[in-house]
Structures are given as structure tokens and as C-alpha cells.
PDB file of N, CA and C in Angstrom:
ATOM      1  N   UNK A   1      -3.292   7.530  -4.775  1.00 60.00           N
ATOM      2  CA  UNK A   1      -4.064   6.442  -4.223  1.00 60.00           C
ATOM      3  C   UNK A   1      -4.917   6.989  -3.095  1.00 60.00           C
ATOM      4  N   UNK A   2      -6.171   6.680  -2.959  1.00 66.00           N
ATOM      5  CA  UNK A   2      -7.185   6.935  -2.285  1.00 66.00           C
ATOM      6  C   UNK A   2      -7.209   5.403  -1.418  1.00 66.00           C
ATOM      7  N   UNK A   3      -7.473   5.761  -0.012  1.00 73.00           N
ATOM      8  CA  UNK A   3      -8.253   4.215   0.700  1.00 73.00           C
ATOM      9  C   UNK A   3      -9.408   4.487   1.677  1.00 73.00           C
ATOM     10  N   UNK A   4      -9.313   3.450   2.392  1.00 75.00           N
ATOM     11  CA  UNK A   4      -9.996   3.941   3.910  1.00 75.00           C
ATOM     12  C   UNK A   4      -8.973   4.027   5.112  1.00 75.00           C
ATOM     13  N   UNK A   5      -9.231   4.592   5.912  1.00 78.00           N
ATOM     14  CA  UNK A   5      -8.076   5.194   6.583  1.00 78.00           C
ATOM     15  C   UNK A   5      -8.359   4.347   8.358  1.00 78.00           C
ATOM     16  N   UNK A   6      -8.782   5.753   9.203  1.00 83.00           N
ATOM     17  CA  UNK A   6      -9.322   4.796  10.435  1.00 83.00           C
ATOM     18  C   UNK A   6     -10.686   3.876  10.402  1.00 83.00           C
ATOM     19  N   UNK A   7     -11.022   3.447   9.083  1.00 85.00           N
ATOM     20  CA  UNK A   7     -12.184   2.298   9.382  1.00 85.00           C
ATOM     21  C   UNK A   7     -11.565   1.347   8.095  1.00 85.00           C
ATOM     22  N   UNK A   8     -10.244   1.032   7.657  1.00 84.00           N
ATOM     23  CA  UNK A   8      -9.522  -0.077   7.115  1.00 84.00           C
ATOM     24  C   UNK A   8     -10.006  -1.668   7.745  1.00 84.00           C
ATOM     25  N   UNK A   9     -10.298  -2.641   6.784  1.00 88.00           N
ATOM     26  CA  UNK A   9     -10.496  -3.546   7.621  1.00 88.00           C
ATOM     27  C   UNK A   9      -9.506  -4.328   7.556  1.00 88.00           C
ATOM     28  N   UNK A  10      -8.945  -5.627   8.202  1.00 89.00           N
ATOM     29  CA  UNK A  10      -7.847  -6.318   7.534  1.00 89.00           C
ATOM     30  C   UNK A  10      -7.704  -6.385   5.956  1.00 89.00           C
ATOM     31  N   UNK A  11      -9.004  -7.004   5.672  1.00 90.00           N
ATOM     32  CA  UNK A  11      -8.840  -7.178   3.920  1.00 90.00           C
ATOM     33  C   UNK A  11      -8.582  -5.768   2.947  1.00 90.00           C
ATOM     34  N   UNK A  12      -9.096  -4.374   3.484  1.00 85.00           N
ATOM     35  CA  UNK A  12      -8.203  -3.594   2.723  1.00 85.00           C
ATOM     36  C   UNK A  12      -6.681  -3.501   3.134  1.00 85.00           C
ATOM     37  N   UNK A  13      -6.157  -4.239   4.098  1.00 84.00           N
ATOM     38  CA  UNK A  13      -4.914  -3.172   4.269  1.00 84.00           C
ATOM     39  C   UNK A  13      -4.354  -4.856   3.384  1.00 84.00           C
ATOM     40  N   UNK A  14      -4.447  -6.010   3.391  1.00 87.00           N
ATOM     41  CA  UNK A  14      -3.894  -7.014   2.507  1.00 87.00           C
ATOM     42  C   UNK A  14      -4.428  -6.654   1.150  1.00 87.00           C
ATOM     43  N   UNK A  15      -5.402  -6.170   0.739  1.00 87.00           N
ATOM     44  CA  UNK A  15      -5.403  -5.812  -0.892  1.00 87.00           C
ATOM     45  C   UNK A  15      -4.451  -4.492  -1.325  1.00 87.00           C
ATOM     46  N   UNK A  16      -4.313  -3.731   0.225  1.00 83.00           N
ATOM     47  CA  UNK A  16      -3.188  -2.501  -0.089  1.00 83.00           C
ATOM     48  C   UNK A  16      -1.481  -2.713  -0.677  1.00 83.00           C
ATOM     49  N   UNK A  17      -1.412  -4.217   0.468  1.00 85.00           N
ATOM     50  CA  UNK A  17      -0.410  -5.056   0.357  1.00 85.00           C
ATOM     51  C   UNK A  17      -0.198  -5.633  -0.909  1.00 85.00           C
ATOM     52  N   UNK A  18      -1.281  -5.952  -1.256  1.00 88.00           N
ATOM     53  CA  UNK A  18      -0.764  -6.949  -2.779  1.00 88.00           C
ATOM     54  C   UNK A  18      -0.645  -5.748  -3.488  1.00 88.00           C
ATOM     55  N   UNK A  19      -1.608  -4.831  -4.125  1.00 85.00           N
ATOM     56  CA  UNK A  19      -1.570  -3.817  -4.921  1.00 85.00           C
ATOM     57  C   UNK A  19       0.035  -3.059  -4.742  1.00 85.00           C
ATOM     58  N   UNK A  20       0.467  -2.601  -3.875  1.00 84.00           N
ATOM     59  CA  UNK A  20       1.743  -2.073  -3.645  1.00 84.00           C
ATOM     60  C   UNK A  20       2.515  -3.033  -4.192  1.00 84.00           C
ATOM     61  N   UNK A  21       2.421  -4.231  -3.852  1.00 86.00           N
ATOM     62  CA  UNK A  21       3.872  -5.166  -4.224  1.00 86.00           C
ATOM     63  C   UNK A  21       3.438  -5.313  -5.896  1.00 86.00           C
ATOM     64  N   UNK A  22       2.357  -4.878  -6.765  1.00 89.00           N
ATOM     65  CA  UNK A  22       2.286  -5.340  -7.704  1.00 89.00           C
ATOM     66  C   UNK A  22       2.661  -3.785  -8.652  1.00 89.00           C
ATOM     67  N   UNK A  23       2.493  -2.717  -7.726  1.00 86.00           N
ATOM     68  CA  UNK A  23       3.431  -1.627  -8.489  1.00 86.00           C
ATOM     69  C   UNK A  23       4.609  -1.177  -8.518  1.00 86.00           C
ATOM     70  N   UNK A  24       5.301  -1.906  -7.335  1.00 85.00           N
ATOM     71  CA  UNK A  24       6.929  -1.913  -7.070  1.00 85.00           C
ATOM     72  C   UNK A  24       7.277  -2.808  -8.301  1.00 85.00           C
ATOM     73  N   UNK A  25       6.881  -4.156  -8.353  1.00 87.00           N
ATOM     74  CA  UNK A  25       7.565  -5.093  -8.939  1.00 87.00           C
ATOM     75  C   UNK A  25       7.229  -4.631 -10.596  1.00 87.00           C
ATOM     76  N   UNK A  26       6.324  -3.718 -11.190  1.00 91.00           N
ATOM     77  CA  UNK A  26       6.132  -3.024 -12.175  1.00 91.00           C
ATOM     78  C   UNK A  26       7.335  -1.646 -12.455  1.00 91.00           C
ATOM     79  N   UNK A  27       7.878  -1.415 -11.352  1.00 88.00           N
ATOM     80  CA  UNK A  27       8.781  -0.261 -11.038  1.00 88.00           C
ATOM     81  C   UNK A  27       7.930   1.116 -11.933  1.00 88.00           C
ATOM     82  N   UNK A  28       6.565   1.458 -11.213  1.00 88.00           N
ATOM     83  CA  UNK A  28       6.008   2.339 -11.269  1.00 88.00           C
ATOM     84  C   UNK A  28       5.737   3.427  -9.944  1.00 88.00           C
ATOM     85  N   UNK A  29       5.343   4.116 -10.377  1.00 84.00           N
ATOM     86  CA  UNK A  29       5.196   5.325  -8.830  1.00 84.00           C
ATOM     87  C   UNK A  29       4.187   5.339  -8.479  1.00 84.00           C
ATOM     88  N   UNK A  30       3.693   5.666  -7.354  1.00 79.00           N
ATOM     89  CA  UNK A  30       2.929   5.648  -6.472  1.00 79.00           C
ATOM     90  C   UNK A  30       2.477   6.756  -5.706  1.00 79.00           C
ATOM     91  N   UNK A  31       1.480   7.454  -5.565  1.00 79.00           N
ATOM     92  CA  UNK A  31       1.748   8.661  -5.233  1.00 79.00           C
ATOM     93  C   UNK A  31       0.041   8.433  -3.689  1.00 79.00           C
ATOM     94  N   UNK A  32       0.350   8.226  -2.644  1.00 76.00           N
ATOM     95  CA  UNK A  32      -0.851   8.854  -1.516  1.00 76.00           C
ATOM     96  C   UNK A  32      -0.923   9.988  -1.092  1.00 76.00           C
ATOM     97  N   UNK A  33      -1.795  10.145  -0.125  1.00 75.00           N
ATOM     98  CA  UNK A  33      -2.197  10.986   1.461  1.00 75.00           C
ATOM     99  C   UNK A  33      -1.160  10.965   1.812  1.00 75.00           C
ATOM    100  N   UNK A  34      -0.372   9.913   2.007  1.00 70.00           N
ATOM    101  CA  UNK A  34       0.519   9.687   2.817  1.00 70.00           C
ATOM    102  C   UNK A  34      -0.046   9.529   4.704  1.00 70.00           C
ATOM    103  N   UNK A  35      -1.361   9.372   4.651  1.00 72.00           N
ATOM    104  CA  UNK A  35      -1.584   9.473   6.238  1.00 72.00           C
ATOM    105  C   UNK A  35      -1.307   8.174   6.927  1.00 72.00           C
ATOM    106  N   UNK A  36      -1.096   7.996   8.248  1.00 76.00           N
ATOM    107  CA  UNK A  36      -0.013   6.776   8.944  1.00 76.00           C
ATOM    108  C   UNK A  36      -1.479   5.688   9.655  1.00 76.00           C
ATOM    109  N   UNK A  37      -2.373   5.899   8.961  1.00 77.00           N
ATOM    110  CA  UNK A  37      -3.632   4.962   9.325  1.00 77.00           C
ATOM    111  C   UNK A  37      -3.846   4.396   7.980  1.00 77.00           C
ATOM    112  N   UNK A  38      -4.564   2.694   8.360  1.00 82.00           N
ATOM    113  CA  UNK A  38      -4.829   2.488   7.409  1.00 82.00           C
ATOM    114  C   UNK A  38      -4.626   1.912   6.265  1.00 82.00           C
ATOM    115  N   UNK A  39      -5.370   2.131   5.034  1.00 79.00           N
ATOM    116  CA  UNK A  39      -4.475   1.782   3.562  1.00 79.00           C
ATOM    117  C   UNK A  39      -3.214   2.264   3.389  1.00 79.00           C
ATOM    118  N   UNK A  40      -3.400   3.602   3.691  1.00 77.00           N
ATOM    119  CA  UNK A  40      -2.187   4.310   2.954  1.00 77.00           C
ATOM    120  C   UNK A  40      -1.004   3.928   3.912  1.00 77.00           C
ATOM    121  N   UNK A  41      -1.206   4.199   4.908  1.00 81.00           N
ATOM    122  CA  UNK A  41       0.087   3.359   6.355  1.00 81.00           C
ATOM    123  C   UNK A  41       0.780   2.618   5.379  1.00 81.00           C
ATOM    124  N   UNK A  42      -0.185   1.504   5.218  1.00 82.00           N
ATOM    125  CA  UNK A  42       0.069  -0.190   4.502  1.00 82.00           C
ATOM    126  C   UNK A  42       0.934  -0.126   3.481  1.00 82.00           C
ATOM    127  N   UNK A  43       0.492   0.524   2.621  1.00 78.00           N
ATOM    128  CA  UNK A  43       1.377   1.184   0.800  1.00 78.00           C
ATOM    129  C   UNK A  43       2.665   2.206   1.892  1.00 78.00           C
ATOM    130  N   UNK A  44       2.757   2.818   2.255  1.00 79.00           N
ATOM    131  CA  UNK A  44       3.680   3.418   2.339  1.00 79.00           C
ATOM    132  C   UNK A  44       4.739   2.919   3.386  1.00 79.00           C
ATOM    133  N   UNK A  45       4.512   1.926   4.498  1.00 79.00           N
ATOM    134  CA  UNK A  45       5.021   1.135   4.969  1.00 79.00           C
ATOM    135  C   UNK A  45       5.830  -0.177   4.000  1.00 79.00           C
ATOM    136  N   UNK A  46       4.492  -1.002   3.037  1.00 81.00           N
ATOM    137  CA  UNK A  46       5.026  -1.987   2.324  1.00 81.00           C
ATOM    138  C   UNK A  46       6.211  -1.636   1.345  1.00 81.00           C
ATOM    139  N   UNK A  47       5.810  -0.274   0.485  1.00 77.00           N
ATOM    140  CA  UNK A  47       6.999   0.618   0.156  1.00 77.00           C
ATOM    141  C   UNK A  47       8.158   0.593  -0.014  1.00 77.00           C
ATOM    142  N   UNK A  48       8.494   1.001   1.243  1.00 77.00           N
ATOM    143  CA  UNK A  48       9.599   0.998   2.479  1.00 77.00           C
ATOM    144  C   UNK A  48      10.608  -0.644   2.245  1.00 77.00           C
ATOM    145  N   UNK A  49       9.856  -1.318   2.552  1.00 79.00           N
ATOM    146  CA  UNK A  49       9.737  -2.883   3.057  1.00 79.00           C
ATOM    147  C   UNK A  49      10.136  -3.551   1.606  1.00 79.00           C
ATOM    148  N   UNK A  50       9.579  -3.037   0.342  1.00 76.00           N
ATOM    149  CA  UNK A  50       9.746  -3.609  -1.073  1.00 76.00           C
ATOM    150  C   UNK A  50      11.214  -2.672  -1.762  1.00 76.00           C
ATOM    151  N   UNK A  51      11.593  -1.994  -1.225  1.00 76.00           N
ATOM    152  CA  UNK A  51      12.229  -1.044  -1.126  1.00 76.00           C
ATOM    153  C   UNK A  51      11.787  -0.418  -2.802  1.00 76.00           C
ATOM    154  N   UNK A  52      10.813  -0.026  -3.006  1.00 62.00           N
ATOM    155  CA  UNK A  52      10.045   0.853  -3.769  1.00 62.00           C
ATOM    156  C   UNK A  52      10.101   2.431  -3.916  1.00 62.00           C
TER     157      UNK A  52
END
């Protein structure tokens, strides 16, 4: 997964949000950057949180 990172606006990091909860609840993988700004924060935080 590719996003925007330090120029995320709210509405990407809630489309990061839905998209993540819609590949957990698929029980598929997910693979980022992994960097702690941002989209990817969001997915890898929500993650966490979906326990994904």
C-alpha cells in the first residue's frame, strides 16, 4: 500500500480506515512503508486495533 504521508488530509486517513477494516474483515494481508505518518500510521495503527 502506497499513501500520502506528511500531507494526509483527514479524508485520506478515514478512507485508510475504511479500506483497512475492509481487508481485515476479508482476512487478507496487507503489506506498507510502514512509516508512522499519515495513511500508512492509519492502516497500521487500525491493524493493530482490528486485530488484523
Amino acid at each position: 500500500m502506497m499513501g500520502p504521508g506528511d500531507g494526509a488530509t483527514k479524508q485520506d486517513t478515514e478512507n485508510a480506515y475504511k479500506l483497512d477494516r475492509l481487508i481485515t474483515e476479508q482476512n487478507w494481508v496487507l503489506l506498507t512503508g510502514g512509516r508512522n505518518v499519515g495513511a500508512l500510521d492509519t492502516l497500521s495503527r487500525s491493524a493493530k486495533k482490528l486485530d488484523g
